[in-house]
Coordinates of N, CA and C in Angstrom, one line a residue:
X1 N 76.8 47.4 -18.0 CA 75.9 46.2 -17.9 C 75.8 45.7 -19.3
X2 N 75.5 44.0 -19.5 CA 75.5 43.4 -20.4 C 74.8 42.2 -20.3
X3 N 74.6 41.7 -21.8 CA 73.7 40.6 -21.3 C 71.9 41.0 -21.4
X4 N 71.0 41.1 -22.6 CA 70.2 41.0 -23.2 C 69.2 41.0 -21.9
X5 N 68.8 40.0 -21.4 CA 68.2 39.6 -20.5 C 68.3 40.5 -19.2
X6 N 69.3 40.8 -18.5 CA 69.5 41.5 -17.6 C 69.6 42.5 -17.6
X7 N 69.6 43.1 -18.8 CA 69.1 45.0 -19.5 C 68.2 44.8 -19.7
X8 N 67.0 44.0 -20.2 CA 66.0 44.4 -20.1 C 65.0 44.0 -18.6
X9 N 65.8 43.4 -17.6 CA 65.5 43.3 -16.7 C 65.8 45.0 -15.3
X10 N 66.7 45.1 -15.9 CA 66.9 46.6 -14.8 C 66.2 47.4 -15.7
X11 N 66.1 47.7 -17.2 CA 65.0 48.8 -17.5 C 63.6 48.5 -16.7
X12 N 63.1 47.7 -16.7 CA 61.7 47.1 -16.0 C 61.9 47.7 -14.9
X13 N 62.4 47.7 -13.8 CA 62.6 48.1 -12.5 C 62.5 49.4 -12.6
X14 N 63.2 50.4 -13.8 CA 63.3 52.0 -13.9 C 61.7 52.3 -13.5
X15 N 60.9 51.3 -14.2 CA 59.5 52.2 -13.7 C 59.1 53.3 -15.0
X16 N 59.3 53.6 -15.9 CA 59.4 54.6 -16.9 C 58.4 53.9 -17.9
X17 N 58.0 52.8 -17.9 CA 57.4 52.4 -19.1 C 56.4 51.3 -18.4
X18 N 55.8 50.4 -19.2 CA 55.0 49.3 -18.8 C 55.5 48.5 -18.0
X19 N 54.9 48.0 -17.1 CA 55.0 46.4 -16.0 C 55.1 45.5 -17.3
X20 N 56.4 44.9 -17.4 CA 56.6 43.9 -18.2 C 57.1 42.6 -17.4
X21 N 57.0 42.8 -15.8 CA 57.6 41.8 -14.9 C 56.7 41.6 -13.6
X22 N 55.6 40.8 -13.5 CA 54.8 41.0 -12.6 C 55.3 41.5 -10.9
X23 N 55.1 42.1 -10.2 CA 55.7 42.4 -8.7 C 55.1 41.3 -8.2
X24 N 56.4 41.6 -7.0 CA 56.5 40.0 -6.1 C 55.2 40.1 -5.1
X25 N 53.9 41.2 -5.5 CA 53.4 41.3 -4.5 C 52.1 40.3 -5.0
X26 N 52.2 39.9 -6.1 CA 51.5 38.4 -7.0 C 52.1 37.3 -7.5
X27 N 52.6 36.7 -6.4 CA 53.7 35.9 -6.3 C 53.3 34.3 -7.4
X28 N 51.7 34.2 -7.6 CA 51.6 33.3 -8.8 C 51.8 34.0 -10.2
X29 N 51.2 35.3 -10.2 CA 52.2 35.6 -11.3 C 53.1 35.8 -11.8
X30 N 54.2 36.1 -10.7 CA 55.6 36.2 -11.0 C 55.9 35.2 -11.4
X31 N 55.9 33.9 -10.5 CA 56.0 32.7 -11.1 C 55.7 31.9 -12.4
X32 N 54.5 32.8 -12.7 CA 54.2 31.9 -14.4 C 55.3 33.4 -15.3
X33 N 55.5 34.2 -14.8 CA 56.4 35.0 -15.9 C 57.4 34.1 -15.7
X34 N 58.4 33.3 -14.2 CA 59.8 33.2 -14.2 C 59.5 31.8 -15.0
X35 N 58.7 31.0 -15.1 CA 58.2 30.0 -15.9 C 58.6 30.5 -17.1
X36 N 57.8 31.0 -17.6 CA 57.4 31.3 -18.9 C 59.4 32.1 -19.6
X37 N 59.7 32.7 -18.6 CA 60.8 33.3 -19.0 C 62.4 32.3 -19.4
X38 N 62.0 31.7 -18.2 CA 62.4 30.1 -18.1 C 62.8 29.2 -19.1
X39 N 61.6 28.8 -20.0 CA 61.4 28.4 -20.9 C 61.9 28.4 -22.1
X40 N 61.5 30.4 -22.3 CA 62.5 31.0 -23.7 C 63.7 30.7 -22.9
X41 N 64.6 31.0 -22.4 CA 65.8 31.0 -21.7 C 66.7 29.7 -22.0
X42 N 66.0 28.6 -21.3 CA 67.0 27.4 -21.3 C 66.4 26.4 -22.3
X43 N 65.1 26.4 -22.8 CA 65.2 25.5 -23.9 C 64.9 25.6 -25.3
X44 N 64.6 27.1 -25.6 CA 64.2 27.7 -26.9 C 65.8 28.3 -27.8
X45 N 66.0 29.2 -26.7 CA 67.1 30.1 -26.8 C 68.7 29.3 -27.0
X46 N 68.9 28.0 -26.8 CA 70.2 27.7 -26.7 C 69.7 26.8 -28.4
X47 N 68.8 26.8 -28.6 CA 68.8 25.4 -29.8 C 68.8 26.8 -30.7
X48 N 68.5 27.9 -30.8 CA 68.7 29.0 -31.2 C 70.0 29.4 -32.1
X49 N 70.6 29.3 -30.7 CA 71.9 29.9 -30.9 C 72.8 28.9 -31.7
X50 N 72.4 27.7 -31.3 CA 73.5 26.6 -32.0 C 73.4 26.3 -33.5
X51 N 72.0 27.0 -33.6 CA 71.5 27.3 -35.5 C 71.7 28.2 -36.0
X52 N 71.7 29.4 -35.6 CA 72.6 30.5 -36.1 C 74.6 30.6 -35.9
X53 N 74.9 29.7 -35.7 CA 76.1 29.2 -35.4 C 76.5 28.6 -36.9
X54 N 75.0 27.0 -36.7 CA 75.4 26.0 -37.7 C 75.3 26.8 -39.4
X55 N 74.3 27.6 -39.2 CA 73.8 28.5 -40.7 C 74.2 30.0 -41.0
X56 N 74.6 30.5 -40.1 CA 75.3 32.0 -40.0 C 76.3 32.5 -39.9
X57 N 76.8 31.7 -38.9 CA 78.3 32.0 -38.0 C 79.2 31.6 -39.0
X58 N 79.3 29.8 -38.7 CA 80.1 29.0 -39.5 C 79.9 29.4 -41.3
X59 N 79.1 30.3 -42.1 CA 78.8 30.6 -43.6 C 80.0 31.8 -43.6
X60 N 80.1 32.6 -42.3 CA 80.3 33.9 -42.4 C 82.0 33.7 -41.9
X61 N 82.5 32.3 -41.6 CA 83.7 32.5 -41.3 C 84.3 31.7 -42.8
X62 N 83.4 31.2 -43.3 CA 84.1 30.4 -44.4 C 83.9 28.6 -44.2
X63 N 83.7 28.5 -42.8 CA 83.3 27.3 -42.4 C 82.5 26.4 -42.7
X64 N 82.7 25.0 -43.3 CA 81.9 24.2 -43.3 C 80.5 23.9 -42.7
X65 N 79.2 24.1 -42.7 CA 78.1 23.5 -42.5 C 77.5 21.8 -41.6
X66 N 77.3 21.7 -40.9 CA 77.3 20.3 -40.2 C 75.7 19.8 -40.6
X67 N 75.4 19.6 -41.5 CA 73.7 19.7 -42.1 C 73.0 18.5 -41.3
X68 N 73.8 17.8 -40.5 CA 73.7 16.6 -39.9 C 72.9 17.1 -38.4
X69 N 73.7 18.0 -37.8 CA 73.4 19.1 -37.0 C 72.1 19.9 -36.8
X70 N 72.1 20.4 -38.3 CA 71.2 21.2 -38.7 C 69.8 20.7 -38.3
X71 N 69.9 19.3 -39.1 CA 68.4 18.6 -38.7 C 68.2 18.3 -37.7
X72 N 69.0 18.1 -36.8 CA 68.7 17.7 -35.3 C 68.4 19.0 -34.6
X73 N 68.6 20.0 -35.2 CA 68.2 21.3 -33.9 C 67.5 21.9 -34.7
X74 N 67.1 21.9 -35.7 CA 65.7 22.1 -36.9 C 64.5 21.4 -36.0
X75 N 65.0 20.1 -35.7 CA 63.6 19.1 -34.9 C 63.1 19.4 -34.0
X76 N 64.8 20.1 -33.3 CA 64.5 20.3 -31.6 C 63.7 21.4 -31.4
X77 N 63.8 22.2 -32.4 CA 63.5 23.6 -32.5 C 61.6 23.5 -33.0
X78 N 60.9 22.8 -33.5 CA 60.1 22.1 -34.2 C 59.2 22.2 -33.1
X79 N 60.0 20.9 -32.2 CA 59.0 20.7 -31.3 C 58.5 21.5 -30.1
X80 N 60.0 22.5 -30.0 CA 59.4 23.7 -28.8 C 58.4 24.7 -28.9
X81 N 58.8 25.3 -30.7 CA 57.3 25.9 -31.7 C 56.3 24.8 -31.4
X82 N 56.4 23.6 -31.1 CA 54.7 23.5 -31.0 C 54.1 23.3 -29.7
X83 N 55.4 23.3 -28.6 CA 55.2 23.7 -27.7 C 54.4 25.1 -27.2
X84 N 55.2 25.9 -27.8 CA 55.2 27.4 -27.2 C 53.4 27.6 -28.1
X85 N 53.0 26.8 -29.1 CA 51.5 26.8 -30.3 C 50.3 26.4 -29.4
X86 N 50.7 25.6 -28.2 CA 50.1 24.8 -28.0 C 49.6 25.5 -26.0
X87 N 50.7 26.2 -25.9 CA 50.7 27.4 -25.0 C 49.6 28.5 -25.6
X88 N 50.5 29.2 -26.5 CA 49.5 29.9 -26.9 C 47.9 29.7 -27.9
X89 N 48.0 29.0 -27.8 CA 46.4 28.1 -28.1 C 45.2 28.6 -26.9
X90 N 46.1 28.2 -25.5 CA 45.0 28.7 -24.4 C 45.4 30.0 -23.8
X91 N 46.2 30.8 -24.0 CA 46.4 32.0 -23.4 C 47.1 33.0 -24.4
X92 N 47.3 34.5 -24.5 CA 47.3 35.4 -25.5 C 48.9 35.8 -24.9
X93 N 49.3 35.5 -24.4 CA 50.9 35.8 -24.1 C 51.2 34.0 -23.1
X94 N 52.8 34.4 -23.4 CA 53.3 33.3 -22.8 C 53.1 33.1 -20.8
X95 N 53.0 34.4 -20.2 CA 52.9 33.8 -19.1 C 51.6 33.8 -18.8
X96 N 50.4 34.0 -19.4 CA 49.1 33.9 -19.0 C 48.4 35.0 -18.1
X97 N 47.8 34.5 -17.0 CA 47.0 35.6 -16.5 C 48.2 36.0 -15.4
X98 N 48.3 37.3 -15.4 CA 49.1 38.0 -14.7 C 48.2 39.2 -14.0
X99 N 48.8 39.7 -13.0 CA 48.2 41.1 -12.4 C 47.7 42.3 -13.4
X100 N 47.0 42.9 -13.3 CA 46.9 44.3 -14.1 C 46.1 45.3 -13.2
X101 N 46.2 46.5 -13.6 CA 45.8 47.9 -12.6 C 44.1 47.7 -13.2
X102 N 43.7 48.0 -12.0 CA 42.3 48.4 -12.7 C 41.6 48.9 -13.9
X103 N 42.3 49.8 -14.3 CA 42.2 50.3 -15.4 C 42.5 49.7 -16.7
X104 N 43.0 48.7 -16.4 CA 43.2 47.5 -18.1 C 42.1 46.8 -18.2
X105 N 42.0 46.5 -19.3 CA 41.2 45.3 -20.0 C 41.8 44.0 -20.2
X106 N 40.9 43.1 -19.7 CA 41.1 41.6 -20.2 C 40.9 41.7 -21.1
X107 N 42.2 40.3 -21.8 CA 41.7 39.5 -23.2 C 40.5 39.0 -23.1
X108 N 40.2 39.2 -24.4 CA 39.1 38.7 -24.9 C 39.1 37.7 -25.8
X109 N 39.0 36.4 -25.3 CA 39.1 35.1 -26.0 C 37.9 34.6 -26.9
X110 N 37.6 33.3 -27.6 CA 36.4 32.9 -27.9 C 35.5 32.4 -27.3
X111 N 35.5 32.2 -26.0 CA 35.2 31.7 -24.9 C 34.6 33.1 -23.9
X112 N 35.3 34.6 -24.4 CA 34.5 35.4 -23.7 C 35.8 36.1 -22.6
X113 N 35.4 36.9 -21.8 CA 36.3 37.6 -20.9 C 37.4 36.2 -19.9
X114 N 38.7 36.1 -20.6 CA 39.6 35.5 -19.7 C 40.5 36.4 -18.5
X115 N 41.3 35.7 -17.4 CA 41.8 36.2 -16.6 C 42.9 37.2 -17.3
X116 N 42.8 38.1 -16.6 CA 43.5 39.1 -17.1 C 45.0 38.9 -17.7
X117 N 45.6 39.5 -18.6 CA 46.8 38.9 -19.1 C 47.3 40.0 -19.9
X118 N 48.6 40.1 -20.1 CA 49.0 41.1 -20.7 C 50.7 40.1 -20.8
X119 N 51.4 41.3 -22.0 CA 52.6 40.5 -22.7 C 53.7 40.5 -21.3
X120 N 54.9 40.6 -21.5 CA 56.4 40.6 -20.6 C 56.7 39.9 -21.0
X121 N 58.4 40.6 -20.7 CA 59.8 40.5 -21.4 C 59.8 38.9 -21.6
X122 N 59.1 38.0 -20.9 CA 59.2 36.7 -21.8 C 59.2 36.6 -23.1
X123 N 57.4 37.2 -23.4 CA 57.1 37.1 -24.7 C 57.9 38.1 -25.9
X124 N 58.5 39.5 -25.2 CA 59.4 40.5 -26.2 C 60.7 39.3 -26.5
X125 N 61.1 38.5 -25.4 CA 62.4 37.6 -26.0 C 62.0 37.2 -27.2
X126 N 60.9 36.5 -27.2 CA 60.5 35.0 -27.8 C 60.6 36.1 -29.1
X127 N 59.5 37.0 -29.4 CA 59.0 37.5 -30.5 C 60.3 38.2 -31.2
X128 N 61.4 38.5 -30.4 CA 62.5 38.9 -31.1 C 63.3 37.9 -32.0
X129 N 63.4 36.7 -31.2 CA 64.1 35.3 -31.7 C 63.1 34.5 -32.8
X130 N 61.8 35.1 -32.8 CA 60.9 34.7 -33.5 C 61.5 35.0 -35.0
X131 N 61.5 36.8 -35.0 CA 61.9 37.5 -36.6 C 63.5 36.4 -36.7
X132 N 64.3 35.8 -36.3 CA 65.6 35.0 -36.9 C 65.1 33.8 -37.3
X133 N 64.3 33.1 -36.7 CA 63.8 32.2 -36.6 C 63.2 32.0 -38.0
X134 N 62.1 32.6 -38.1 CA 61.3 32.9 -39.4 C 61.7 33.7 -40.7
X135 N 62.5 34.6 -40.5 CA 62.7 35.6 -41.7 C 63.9 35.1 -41.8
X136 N 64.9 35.0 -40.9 CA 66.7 34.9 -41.6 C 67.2 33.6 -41.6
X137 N 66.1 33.0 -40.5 CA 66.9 30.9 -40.9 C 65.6 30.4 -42.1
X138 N 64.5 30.8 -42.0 CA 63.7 30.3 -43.0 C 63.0 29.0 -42.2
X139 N 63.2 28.8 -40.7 CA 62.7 27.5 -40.3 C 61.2 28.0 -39.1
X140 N 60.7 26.7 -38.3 CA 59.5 27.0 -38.2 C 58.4 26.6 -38.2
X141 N 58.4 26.3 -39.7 CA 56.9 26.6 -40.3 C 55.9 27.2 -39.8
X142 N 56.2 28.5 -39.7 CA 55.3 29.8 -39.1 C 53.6 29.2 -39.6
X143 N 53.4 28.8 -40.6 CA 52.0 29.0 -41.3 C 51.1 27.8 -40.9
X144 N 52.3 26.5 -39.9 CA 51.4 25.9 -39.1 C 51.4 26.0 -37.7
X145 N 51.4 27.1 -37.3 CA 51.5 27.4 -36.0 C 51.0 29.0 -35.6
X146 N 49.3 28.9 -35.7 CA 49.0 29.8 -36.0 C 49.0 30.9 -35.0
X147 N 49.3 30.4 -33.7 CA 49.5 30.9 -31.9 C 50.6 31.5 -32.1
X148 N 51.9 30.6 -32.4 CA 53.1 31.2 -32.6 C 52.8 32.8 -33.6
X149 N 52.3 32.4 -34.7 CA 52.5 33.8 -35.5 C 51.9 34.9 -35.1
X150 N 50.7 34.5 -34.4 CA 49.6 36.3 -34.3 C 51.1 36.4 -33.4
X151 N 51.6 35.9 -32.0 CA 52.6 36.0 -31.1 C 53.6 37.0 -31.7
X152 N 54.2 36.3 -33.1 CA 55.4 36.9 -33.1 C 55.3 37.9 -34.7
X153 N 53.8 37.6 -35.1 CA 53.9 39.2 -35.8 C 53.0 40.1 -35.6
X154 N 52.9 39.9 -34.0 CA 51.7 41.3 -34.3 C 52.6 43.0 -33.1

Protein backbone atom coordinates (compact mmCIF):
# COMPACT_ATOMS: atom_id res chain seq x y z
CA UNK A 1 0.00 0.00 0.00
CA UNK A 2 0.81 3.59 -0.87
CA UNK A 3 -0.24 6.89 -0.84
CA UNK A 4 -0.10 9.06 2.48
CA UNK A 5 -3.72 9.43 2.76
CA UNK A 6 -4.84 5.88 2.32
CA UNK A 7 -2.25 4.52 4.97
CA UNK A 8 -3.33 6.58 7.27
CA UNK A 9 -6.71 5.73 6.33
CA UNK A 10 -6.48 1.71 6.76
CA UNK A 11 -4.38 2.33 10.03
CA UNK A 12 -7.68 4.09 11.48
CA UNK A 13 -9.81 1.16 10.65
CA UNK A 14 -6.93 -1.24 12.66
CA UNK A 15 -8.76 0.04 15.70
CA UNK A 16 -5.30 0.02 17.79
CA UNK A 17 -5.19 3.68 18.46
CA UNK A 18 -7.65 6.77 18.54
CA UNK A 19 -10.91 7.39 16.38
CA UNK A 20 -9.31 9.72 14.10
CA UNK A 21 -12.34 9.07 11.49
CA UNK A 22 -15.73 9.65 12.80
CA UNK A 23 -18.08 6.05 12.19
CA UNK A 24 -20.62 6.14 9.62
CA UNK A 25 -22.82 5.53 12.57
CA UNK A 26 -22.70 9.76 12.85
CA UNK A 27 -23.22 10.33 9.55
CA UNK A 28 -23.04 14.47 10.13
CA UNK A 29 -19.93 13.93 11.50
CA UNK A 30 -18.36 11.96 9.09
CA UNK A 31 -19.30 14.36 6.74
CA UNK A 32 -17.74 17.45 8.32
CA UNK A 33 -14.47 15.13 8.67
CA UNK A 34 -14.94 14.17 4.54
CA UNK A 35 -15.40 18.03 4.33
CA UNK A 36 -12.81 19.07 6.23
CA UNK A 37 -10.56 16.27 4.72
CA UNK A 38 -11.67 17.44 1.41
CA UNK A 39 -10.44 20.66 1.82
CA UNK A 40 -6.78 19.82 2.92
CA UNK A 41 -6.91 17.36 -0.09
CA UNK A 42 -7.94 19.33 -3.13
CA UNK A 43 -7.29 22.86 -2.30
CA UNK A 44 -4.52 23.23 0.26
CA UNK A 45 -2.46 20.25 -0.71
CA UNK A 46 -1.97 20.73 -4.50
CA UNK A 47 -0.94 24.65 -4.19
CA UNK A 48 1.54 22.84 -1.81
CA UNK A 49 2.98 20.65 -3.88
CA UNK A 50 3.46 23.02 -6.82
CA UNK A 51 5.66 25.27 -4.18
CA UNK A 52 7.77 22.80 -3.10
CA UNK A 53 8.36 21.95 -6.77
CA UNK A 54 8.77 25.79 -7.59
CA UNK A 55 11.40 26.28 -4.33
CA UNK A 56 12.76 22.70 -3.72
CA UNK A 57 12.46 20.36 -6.43
CA UNK A 58 13.40 22.60 -9.31
CA UNK A 59 16.75 24.26 -6.60
CA UNK A 60 17.61 20.55 -6.05
CA UNK A 61 17.76 19.53 -9.81
CA UNK A 62 19.73 22.67 -10.82
CA UNK A 63 16.61 24.11 -12.29
CA UNK A 64 15.70 27.46 -12.82
CA UNK A 65 12.99 29.08 -10.30
CA UNK A 66 9.61 30.55 -11.97
CA UNK A 67 9.43 33.46 -9.12
CA UNK A 68 6.42 34.62 -11.31
CA UNK A 69 4.82 31.33 -10.17
CA UNK A 70 5.98 31.58 -6.95
CA UNK A 71 3.84 34.65 -6.20
CA UNK A 72 0.83 33.29 -7.56
CA UNK A 73 0.77 30.17 -5.37
CA UNK A 74 2.41 32.17 -2.31
CA UNK A 75 -1.30 34.20 -2.74
CA UNK A 76 -3.13 31.13 -3.40
CA UNK A 77 -1.64 29.59 -0.48
CA UNK A 78 -2.38 33.01 1.64
CA UNK A 79 -5.75 32.88 1.16
CA UNK A 80 -6.53 29.19 2.09
CA UNK A 81 -4.33 29.97 5.63
CA UNK A 82 -6.91 32.46 6.09
CA UNK A 83 -9.36 30.31 5.28
CA UNK A 84 -8.35 27.31 7.30
CA UNK A 85 -7.76 30.93 10.52
CA UNK A 86 -11.00 31.75 9.97
CA UNK A 87 -12.25 27.95 10.45
CA UNK A 88 -10.35 27.62 13.27
CA UNK A 89 -11.33 30.89 14.91
CA UNK A 90 -14.85 29.01 15.61
CA UNK A 91 -13.90 25.50 16.23
CA UNK A 92 -10.52 23.77 17.86
CA UNK A 93 -9.87 21.24 15.00
CA UNK A 94 -10.78 21.43 11.39
CA UNK A 95 -13.82 19.16 11.29
CA UNK A 96 -15.51 20.59 14.36
CA UNK A 97 -17.96 18.87 16.56
CA UNK A 98 -17.65 15.27 15.93
CA UNK A 99 -18.82 12.14 18.06
CA UNK A 100 -16.88 11.22 21.24
CA UNK A 101 -17.30 8.17 23.89
CA UNK A 102 -18.65 9.31 26.99
CA UNK A 103 -15.84 9.43 28.66
CA UNK A 104 -14.17 12.54 26.78
CA UNK A 105 -14.26 16.01 27.46
CA UNK A 106 -15.49 18.87 25.41
CA UNK A 107 -13.47 21.74 24.25
CA UNK A 108 -13.54 24.30 26.24
CA UNK A 109 -13.87 27.57 24.36
CA UNK A 110 -14.35 31.30 25.54
CA UNK A 111 -17.78 31.13 25.26
CA UNK A 112 -17.73 28.04 27.71
CA UNK A 113 -18.42 24.18 27.07
CA UNK A 114 -18.67 23.66 22.96
CA UNK A 115 -19.98 20.63 21.10
CA UNK A 116 -17.79 18.03 21.46
CA UNK A 117 -14.74 17.92 19.09
CA UNK A 118 -11.67 16.26 18.92
CA UNK A 119 -8.60 16.33 16.12
CA UNK A 120 -8.54 13.56 12.79
CA UNK A 121 -6.41 12.71 10.15
CA UNK A 122 -7.73 15.88 8.48
CA UNK A 123 -6.18 18.07 10.93
CA UNK A 124 -2.66 15.44 11.39
CA UNK A 125 -2.57 16.21 7.29
CA UNK A 126 -2.85 19.89 7.58
CA UNK A 127 -0.41 20.12 10.68
CA UNK A 128 2.14 17.98 8.87
CA UNK A 129 2.03 20.33 5.59
CA UNK A 130 1.88 23.07 8.14
CA UNK A 131 5.91 22.31 9.58
CA UNK A 132 6.85 22.77 5.20
CA UNK A 133 4.86 25.44 4.99
CA UNK A 134 6.29 27.45 7.90
CA UNK A 135 9.81 26.10 8.74
CA UNK A 136 11.21 24.95 5.15
CA UNK A 137 9.32 27.37 2.53
CA UNK A 138 9.36 30.31 5.12
CA UNK A 139 5.74 31.26 3.78
CA UNK A 140 2.41 31.80 5.67
CA UNK A 141 2.78 34.29 7.92
CA UNK A 142 2.28 31.98 10.85
CA UNK A 143 2.30 35.06 13.37
CA UNK A 144 -0.87 36.40 11.65
CA UNK A 145 -2.82 33.62 11.87
CA UNK A 146 -3.12 32.86 15.30
CA UNK A 147 -5.91 29.65 14.73
CA UNK A 148 -3.62 28.31 12.17
CA UNK A 149 -0.58 28.24 14.66
CA UNK A 150 -1.96 26.88 18.20
CA UNK A 151 -3.31 24.20 15.06
CA UNK A 152 -0.05 23.45 13.74
CA UNK A 153 2.33 23.83 16.72
CA UNK A 154 0.79 22.37 19.41
Amino acid sequence: MFESRAIGRYLETLGSGPELIPTEADPKARAKFEQAASIEYAQFSPILGDLIVEKIVKQARGQARDEGRIKELSAQLEAKLDVFDTILSRQKYLAGAVSYSPTEVPYIDADGPSALQRITLADLYMISSGELVFDHLGLGKLENRSHVQRQVMS
